[in-house]
Coordinates of C-alpha atoms in Angstrom, one line a residue:
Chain A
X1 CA 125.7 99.8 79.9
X2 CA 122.7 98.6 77.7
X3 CA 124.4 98.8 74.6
X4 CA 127.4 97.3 76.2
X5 CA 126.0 94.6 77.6
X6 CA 125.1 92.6 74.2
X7 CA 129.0 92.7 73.4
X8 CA 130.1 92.2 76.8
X9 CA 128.0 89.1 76.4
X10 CA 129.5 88.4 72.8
X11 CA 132.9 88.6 73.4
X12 CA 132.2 86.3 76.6
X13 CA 130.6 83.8 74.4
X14 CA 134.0 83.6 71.9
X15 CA 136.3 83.4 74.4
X16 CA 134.4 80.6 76.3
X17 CA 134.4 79.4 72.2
X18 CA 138.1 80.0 71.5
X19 CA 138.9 78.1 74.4
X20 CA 136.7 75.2 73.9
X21 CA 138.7 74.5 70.5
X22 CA 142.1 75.4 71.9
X23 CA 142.1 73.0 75.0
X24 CA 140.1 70.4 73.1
X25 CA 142.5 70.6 69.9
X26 CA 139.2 70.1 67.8
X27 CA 140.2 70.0 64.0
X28 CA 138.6 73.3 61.9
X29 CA 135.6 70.5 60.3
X30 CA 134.3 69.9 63.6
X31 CA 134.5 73.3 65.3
X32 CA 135.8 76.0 63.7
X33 CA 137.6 78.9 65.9
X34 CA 136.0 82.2 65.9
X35 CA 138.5 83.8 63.4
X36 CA 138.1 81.5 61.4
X37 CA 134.3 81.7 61.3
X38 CA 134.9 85.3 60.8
X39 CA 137.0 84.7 57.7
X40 CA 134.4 83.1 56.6
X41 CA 131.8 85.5 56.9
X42 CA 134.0 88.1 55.3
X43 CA 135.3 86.5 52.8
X44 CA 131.1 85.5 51.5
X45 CA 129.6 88.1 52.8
X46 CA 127.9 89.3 49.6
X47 CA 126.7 85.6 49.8
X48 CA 125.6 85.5 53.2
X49 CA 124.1 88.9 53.1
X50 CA 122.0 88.0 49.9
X51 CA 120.1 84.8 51.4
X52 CA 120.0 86.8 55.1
X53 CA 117.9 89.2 53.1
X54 CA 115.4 86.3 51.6
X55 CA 115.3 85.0 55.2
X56 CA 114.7 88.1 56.6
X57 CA 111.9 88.8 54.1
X58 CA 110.7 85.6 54.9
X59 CA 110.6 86.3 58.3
X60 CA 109.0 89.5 58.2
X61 CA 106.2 88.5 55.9
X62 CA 105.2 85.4 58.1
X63 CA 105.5 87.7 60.9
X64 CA 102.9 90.1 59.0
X65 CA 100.8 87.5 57.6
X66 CA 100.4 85.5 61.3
X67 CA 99.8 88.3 63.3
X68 CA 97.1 89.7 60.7
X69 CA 95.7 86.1 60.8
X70 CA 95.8 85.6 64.7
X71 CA 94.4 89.2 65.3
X72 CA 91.1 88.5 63.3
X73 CA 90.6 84.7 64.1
X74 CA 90.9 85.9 67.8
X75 CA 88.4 88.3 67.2
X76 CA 85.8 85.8 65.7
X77 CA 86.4 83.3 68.4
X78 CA 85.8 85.6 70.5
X79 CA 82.7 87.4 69.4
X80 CA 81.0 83.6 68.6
X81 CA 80.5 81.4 70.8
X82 CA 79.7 78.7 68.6
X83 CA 83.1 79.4 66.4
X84 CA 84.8 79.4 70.0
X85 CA 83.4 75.7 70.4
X86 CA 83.7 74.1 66.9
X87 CA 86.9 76.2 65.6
X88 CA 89.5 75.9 69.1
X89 CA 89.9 72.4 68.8
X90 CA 90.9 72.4 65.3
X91 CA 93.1 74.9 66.2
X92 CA 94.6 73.2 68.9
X93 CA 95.3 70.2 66.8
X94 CA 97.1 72.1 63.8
X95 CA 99.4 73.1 66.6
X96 CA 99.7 69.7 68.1
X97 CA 101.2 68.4 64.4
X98 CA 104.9 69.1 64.7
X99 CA 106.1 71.8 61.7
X100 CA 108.9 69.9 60.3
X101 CA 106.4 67.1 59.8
X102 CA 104.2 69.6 57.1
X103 CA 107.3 71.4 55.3
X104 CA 107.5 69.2 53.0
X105 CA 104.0 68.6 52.1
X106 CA 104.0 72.6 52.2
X107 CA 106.6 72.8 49.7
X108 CA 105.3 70.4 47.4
X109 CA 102.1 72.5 47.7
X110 CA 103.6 75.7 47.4
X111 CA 106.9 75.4 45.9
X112 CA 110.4 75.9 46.3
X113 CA 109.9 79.6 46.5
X114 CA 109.1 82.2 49.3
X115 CA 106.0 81.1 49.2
X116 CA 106.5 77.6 51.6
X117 CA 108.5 79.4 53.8
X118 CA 106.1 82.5 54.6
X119 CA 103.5 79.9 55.2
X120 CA 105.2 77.6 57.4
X121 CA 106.4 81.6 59.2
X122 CA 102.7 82.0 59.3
X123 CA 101.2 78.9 60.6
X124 CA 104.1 79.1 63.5
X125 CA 103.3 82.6 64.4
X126 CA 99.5 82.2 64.2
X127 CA 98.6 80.1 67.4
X128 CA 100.3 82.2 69.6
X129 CA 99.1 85.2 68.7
X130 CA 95.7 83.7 68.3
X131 CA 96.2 82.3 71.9
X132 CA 97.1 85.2 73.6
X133 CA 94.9 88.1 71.9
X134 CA 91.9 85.7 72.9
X135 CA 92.6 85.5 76.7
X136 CA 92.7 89.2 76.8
X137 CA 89.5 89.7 74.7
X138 CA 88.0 87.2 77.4
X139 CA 89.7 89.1 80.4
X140 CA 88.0 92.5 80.6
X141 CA 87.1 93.6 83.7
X142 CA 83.5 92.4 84.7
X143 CA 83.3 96.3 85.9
X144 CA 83.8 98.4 82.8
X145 CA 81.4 95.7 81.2
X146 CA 78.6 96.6 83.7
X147 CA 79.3 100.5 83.7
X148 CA 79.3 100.0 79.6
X149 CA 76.3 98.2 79.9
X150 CA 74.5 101.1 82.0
X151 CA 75.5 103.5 79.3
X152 CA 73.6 101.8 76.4
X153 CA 76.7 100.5 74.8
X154 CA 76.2 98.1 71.4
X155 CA 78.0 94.9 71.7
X156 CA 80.6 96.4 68.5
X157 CA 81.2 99.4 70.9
X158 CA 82.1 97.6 73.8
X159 CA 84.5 95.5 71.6
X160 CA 85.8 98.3 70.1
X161 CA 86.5 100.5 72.7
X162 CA 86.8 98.4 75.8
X163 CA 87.7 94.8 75.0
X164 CA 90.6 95.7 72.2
X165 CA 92.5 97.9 74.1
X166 CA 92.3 95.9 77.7
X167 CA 93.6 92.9 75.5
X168 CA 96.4 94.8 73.5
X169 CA 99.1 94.0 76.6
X170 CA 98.2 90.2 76.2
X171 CA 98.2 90.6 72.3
X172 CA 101.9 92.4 72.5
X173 CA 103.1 89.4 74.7
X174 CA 101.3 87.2 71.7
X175 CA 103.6 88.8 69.0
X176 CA 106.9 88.7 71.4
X177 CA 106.5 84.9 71.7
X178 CA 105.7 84.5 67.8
X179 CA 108.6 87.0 67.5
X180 CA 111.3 84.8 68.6
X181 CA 109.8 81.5 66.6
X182 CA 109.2 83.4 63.3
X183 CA 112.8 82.6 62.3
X184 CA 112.0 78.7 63.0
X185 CA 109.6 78.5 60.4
X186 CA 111.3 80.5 58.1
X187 CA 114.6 78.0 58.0
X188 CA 112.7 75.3 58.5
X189 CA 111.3 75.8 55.4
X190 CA 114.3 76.3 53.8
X191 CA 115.8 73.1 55.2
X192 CA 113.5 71.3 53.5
X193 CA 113.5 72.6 49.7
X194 CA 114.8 76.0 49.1
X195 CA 117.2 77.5 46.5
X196 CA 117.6 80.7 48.4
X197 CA 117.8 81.6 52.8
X198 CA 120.1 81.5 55.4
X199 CA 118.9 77.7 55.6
X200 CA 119.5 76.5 52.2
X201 CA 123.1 78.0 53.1
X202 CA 123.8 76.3 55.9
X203 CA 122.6 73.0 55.0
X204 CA 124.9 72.9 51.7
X205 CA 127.5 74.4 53.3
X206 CA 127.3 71.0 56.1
X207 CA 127.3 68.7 53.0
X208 CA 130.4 70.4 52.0
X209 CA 131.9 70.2 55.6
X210 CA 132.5 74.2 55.5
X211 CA 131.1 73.7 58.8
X212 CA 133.1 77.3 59.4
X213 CA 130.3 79.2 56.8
X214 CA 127.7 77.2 58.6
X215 CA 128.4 78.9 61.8
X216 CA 129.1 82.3 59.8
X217 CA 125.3 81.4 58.5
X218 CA 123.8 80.5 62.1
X219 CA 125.6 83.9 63.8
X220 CA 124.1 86.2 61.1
X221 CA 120.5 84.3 61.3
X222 CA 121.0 84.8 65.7
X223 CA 122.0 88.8 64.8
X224 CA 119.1 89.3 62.6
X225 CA 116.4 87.0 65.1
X226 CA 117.9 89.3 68.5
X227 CA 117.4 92.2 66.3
X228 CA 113.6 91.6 65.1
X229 CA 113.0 90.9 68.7
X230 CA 114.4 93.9 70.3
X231 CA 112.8 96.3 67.9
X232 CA 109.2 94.3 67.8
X233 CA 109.7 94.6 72.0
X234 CA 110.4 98.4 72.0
X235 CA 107.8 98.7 69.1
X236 CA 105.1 97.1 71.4
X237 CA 106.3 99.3 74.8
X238 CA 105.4 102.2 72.8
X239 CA 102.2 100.6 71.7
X240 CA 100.8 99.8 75.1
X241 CA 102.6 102.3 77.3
X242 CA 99.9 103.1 79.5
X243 CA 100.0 99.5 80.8
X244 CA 102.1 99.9 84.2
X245 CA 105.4 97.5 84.4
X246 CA 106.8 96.0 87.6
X247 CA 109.7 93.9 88.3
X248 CA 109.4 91.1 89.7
X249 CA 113.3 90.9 91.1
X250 CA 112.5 93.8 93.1
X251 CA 109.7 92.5 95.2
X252 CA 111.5 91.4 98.0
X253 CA 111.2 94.0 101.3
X254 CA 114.0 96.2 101.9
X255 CA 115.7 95.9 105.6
X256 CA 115.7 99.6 105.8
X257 CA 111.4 99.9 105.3
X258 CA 111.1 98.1 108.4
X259 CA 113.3 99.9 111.7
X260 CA 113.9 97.3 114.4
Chain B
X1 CA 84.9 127.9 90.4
X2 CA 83.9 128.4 86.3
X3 CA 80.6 128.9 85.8
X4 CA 78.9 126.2 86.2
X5 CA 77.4 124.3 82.9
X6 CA 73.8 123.9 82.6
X7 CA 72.7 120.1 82.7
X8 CA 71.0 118.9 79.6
X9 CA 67.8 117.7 81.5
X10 CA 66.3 119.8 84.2
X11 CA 66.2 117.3 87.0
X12 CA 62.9 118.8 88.9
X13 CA 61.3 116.1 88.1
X14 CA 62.9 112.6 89.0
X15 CA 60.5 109.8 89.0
X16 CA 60.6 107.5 91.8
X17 CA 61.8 104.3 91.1
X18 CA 60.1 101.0 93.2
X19 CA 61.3 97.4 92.8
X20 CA 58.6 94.8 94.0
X21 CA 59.3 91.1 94.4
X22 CA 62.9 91.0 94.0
X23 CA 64.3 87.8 94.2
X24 CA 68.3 86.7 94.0
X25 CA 69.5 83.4 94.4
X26 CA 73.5 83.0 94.9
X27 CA 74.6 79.5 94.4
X28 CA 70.9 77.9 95.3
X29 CA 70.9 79.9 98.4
X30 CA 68.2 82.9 98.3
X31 CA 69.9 85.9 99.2
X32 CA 66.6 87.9 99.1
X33 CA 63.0 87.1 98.3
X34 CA 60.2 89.1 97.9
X35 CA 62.0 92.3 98.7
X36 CA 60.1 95.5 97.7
X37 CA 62.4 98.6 98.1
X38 CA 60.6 102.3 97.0
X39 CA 63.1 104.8 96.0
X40 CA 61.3 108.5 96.3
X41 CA 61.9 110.6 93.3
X42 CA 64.1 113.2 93.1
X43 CA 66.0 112.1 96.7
X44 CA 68.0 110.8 98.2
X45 CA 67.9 107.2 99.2
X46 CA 71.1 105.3 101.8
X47 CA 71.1 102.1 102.1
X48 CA 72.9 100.4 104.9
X49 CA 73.7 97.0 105.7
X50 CA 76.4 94.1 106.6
X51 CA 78.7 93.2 103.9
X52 CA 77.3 90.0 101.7
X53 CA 73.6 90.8 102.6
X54 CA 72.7 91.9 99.0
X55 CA 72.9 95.4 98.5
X56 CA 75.1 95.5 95.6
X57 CA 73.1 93.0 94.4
X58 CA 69.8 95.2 94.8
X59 CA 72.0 97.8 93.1
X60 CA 72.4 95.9 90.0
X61 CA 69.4 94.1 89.9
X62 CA 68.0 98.0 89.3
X63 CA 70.4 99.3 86.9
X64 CA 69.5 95.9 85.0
X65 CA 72.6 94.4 85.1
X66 CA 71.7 91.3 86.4
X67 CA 69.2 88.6 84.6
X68 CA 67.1 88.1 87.9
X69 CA 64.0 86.9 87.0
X70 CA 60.6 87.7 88.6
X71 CA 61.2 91.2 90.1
X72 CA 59.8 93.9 88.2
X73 CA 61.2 98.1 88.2
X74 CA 59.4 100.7 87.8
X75 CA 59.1 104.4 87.9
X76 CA 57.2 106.5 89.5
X77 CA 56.6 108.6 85.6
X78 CA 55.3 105.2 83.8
X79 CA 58.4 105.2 81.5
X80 CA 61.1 102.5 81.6
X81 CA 63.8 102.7 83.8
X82 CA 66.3 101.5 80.9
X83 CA 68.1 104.4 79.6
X84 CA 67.8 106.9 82.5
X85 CA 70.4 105.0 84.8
X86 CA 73.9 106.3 86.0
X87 CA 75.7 103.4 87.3
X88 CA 78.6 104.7 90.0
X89 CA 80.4 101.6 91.4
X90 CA 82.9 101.1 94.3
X91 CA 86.4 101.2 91.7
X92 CA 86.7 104.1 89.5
X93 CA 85.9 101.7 86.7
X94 CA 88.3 104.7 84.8
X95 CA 90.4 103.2 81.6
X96 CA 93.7 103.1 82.2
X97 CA 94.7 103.5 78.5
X98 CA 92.2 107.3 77.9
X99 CA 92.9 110.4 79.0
X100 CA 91.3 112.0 81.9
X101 CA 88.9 113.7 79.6
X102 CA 88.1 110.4 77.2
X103 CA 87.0 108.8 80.7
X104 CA 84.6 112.0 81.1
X105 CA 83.4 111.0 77.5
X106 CA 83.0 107.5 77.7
X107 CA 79.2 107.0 77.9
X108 CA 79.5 109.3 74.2
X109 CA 82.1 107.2 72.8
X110 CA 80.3 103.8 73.8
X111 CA 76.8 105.1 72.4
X112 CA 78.4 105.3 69.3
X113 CA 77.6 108.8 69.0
X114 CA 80.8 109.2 67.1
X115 CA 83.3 111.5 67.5
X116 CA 82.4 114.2 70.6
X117 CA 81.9 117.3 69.5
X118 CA 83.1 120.9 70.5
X119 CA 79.9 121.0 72.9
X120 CA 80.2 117.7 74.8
X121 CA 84.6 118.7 75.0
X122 CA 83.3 122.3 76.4
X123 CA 80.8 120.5 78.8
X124 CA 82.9 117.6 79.7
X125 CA 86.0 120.2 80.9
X126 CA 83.1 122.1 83.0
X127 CA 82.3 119.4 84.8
X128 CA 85.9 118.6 85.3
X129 CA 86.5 122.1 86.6
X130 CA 83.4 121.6 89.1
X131 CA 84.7 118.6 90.5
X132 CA 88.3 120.5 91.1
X133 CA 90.4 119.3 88.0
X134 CA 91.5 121.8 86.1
X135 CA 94.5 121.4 83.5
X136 CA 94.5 117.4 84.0
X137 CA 92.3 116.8 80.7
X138 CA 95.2 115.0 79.1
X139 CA 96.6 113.1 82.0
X140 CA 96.4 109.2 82.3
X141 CA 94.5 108.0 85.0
X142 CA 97.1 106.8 86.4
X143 CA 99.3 110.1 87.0
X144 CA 95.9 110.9 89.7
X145 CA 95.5 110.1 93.2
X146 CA 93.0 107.8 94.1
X147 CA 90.7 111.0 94.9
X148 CA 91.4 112.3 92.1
X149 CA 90.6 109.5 90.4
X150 CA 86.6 109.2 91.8
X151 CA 86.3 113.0 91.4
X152 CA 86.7 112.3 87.3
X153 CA 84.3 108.7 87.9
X154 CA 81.9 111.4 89.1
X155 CA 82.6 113.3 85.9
X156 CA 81.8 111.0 84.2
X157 CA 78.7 110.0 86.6
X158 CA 77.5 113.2 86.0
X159 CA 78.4 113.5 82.0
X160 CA 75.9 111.3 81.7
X161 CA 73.1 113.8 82.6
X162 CA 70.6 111.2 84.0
X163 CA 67.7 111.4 86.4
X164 CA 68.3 108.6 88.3
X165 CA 72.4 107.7 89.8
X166 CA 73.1 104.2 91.6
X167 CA 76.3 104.2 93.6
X168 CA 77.8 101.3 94.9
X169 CA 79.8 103.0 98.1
X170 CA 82.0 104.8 95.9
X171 CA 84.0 107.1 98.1
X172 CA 84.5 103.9 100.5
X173 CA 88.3 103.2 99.5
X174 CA 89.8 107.1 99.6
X175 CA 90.6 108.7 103.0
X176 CA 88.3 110.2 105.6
X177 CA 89.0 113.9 104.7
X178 CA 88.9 113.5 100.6
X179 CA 85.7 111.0 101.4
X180 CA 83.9 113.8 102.8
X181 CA 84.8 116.3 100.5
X182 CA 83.6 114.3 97.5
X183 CA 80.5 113.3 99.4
X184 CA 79.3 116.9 99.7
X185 CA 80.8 118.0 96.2
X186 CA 78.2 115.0 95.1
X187 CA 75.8 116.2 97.3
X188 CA 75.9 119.5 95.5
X189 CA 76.1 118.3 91.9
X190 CA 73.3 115.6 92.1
X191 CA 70.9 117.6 94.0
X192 CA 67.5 117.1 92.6
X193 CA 68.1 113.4 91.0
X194 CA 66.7 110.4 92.5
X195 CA 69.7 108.5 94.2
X196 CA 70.5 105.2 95.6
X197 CA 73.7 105.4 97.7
X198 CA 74.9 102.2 98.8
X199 CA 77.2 102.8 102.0
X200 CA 78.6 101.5 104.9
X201 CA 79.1 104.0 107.7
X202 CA 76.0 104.6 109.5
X203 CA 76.9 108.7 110.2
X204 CA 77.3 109.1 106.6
X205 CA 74.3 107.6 105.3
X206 CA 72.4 109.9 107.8
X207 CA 74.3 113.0 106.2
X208 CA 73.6 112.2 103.0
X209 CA 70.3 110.8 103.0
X210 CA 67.0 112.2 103.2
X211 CA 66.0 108.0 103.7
X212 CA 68.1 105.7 105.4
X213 CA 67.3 101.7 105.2
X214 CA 69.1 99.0 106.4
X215 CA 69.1 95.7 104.7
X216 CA 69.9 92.8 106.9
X217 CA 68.6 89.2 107.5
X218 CA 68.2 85.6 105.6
X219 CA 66.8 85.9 103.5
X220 CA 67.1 89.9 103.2
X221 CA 64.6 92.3 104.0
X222 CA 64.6 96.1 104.6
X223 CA 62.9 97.3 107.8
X224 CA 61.1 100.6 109.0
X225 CA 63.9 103.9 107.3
X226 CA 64.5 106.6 109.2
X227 CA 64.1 110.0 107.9
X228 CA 66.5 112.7 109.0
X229 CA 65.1 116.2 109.0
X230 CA 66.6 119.3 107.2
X231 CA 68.9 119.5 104.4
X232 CA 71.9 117.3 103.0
X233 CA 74.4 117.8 104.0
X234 CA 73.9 117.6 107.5
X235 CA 75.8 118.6 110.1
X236 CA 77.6 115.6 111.9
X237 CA 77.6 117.3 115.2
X238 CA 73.5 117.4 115.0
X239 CA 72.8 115.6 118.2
X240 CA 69.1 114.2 117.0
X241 CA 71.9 112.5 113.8
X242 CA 73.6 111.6 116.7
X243 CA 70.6 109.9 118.1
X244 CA 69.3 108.2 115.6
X245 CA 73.2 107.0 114.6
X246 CA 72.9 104.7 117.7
X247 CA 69.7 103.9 116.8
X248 CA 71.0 102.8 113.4
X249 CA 74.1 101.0 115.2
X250 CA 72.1 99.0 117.7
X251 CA 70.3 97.4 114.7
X252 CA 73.3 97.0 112.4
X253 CA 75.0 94.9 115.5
X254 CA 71.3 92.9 115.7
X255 CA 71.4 92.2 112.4
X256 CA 75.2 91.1 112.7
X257 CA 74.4 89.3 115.8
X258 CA 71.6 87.1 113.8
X259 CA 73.5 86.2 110.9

């Protein structure tokens, strides 16, 4: 059933698509029918396949690059104070200034390349990770820090081996979020000045009105965005297994717990 | 049983450790003033009280753990107390990510001693096996009952190897059976130390405790302790215990009444 339920979902999604052209009698350059999208995609698949894999490297490296960044910037704010007080609202106000509004600034900088796009990954990804990783640096419990304390531990050891790994659950919910906004900055980017990406696709093939390539573009860049965040998701289970789950949906008391 | 390991320190001879003038403020309010509390070396030492009059905070004013100014520790021996502390609080305090043996190695870990060798493995698993867990080295701390779980915080109490232990009632939130089976098991294993047990149930402190103070007032002060004969454990069912339990209920309920 887990491995169904994506398709089930899928085919859902098509039909409810299908039927949205069929009983609207939209023409092909507004919405384009599923098979026709598919036709699409096969027919320039080599194509579409080719800039998926610049996007995806895109995505990846950004991913990479933002984590890396967030993990150690964390880590600073959270072992100076002073860097805590001057540095956090800086980085509160790079985040405030929307993305779209420094691509092209970043691609004048930084060219037309992969370059702009990893960066503009990377700057997206950063906060949150940055965000998250500190609140769990900052959230140890006051009672390991007092039994630490009454074992002679340095300040680096209690960082080490008590405050990383209590914050590693908050850092994993960190990279899930930046996870599924990695492929924003990536096509952003490529929206802006490209010559390669699933972006630079999809806004020539608008111009062009192959509006049916453009969805063939958007489904393959929603494929590869589910897929990074399912595998970064199982990735980071593995990571922090020892940290127990509960379900929230399941917190209501059963009839049966409590005999009349 | 295995044979039990040897502790590194011979604890014969446990200072005493005395606190003079303490003085804790909570949020402008003193919560004591001039308290002077004299632990005897090498015993052990209850202390009983209502809940919020200070005595965890007496605990961690001790181990150092709070910056309280103008009360000065010292022990009997003339050497600081820093260093010679074994801090057992009312949680576990174990990590939830380490193994049941990492927790027993903690204090080794966090004293960047490096990695612990095949001595400190052999010792930590003997202290494991005297506090009844064999074959759950590997086991996350989560896999163990609650019991479990403060038989391997006493592992690790007593990894430590120091000559004074501060514990913060730390049987209080296991049952009545497995309470009193760890209470005698840490009876047993820190005989000879000098020990500060913080606890709330008046029979207990007189089991356990070769000095029994309660704390009570506004600010809080300790009065007169009394001294139950023979050795610890005792016996419950000792009617002179029995005795001086009342005793020590009729001026837990004063001390309730006043506050």
């Amino acid at each position: 059933m887990r491995l169904l339920r994506p398709l089930i979902i899928l085919a859902g999604l098509v039909v409810l698509w299908q039927a949205t052209v069929s009983l609207l009698a939209l023409p092909h350059y507004i919405l384009p029918a599923p098979a026709r999208v598919a036709a699409a995609w096969w027919d320039r698949s080599e194509s579409i396949l080719h800039h998926a894999s610049v996007t995806g490297a895109e995505i990846l490296l950004g991913l990479a690059l933002g984590a890396t960044l967030g993990c150690l910037s964390a880590l600073v704010l959270a072992s100076y104070r002073p860097a805590r007080r001057w540095l956090m609202p800086v980085l509160v106000v790079s985040q405030s200034i929307p993305v779209f509004a420094l691509a092209p600034i970043l691609v004048l900088w930084l060219g037309y390349g992969m370059g702009s796009k990893v960066a503009m990954a990377t700057l997206i990804i950063y906060f949150p990770v940055t965000a998250a990783f500190l609140d769990g640096l900052r959230r140890t419990e006051p009672g390991w820090l007092d039994l630490a304390r009454t074992m002679g531990a340095s300040r680096s050891a209690i960082l080490l081996h008590l405050r990383i790994p209590a914050a590693l659950p908050a850092l994993a919910s960190g990279i899930r979020v930046a996870t599924a906004i990695a492929p924003i900055g990536a096509v952003v980017g490529e929206w802006v000045g490209s010559s390669a990406g699933l972006g630079f696709m999809m806004l020539h093939a608008n111009a062009r009105m192959q509006v049916d390539v453009m969805f063939a573009a958007l489904f393959t860049l929603g494929v590869m965005a589910v897929s990074l965040y399912y595998a970064v998701d199982a990735a980071l289970r593995r990571f922090v297994s020892w940290q127990a789950e509960t379900d929230p949906s399941r917190d209501h008391n059963d009839a049966r717990s409590f005999p009349q | 049983m295995t044979a039990s390991p040897k502790p590194f320190t011979r604890p014969d001879t446990a200072p005493s450790v005395t606190l003079t003038g303490a003085r804790l403020e909570f949020g402008g309010v003193p919560l004591f003033e001039d308290l002077d509390i004299a632990v005897e070396g090498g015993r052990w030492t209850c202390l009983l009280g209502p809940s919020g009059v200070g005595k965890t905070s007496l605990l961690r004013l001790i181990a150092g753990l709070t910056d309280a100014a103008a009360s000065a520790v010292s022990c009997g021996d003339g050497a600081p107390i820093a260093g010679r502390i074994a801090y057992m609080a009312q949680q576990d305090l174990l990590l939830p990510w380490a193994t049941v043996l990492d927790n027993v190695l903690l204090g080794h870990r966090l004293r960047g001693e490096g990695r612990p060798g095949g001595e400190e493995i052999a010792r930590a698993r003997a202290l494991l096996a005297q506090v009844g867990l064999v074959g759950r080295d590997g086991d996350r701390p989560a896999a163990l009952s609650g019991g479990q779980r403060q038989r391997v915080a006493l592992a690790r109490t007593l990894m430590e190897d120091r000559v004074i232990v501060l514990m913060d009632e730390p049987f209080s939130a296991v049952d009545a059976i497995t309470r009193y089976r760890l209470q005698e098991l840490a009876a047993e294993l820190l005989a000879g130390r000098t020990v500060l047990l913080v606890i709330h149930d008046p029979m207990e402190a007189l089991r356990l405790g070769d000095v029994v103070h309660v704390m009570a007032g506004h600010p809080a002060r300790l009065d007169r302790p009394l001294r139950p004969a023979g050795t610890r454990p005792r016996d419950p069912a000792d009617p002179t215990l029995r005795d001086m339990q009342v005793d020590l209920l009729r001026r837990l309920t004063a001390a309730e009444g006043k506050s």
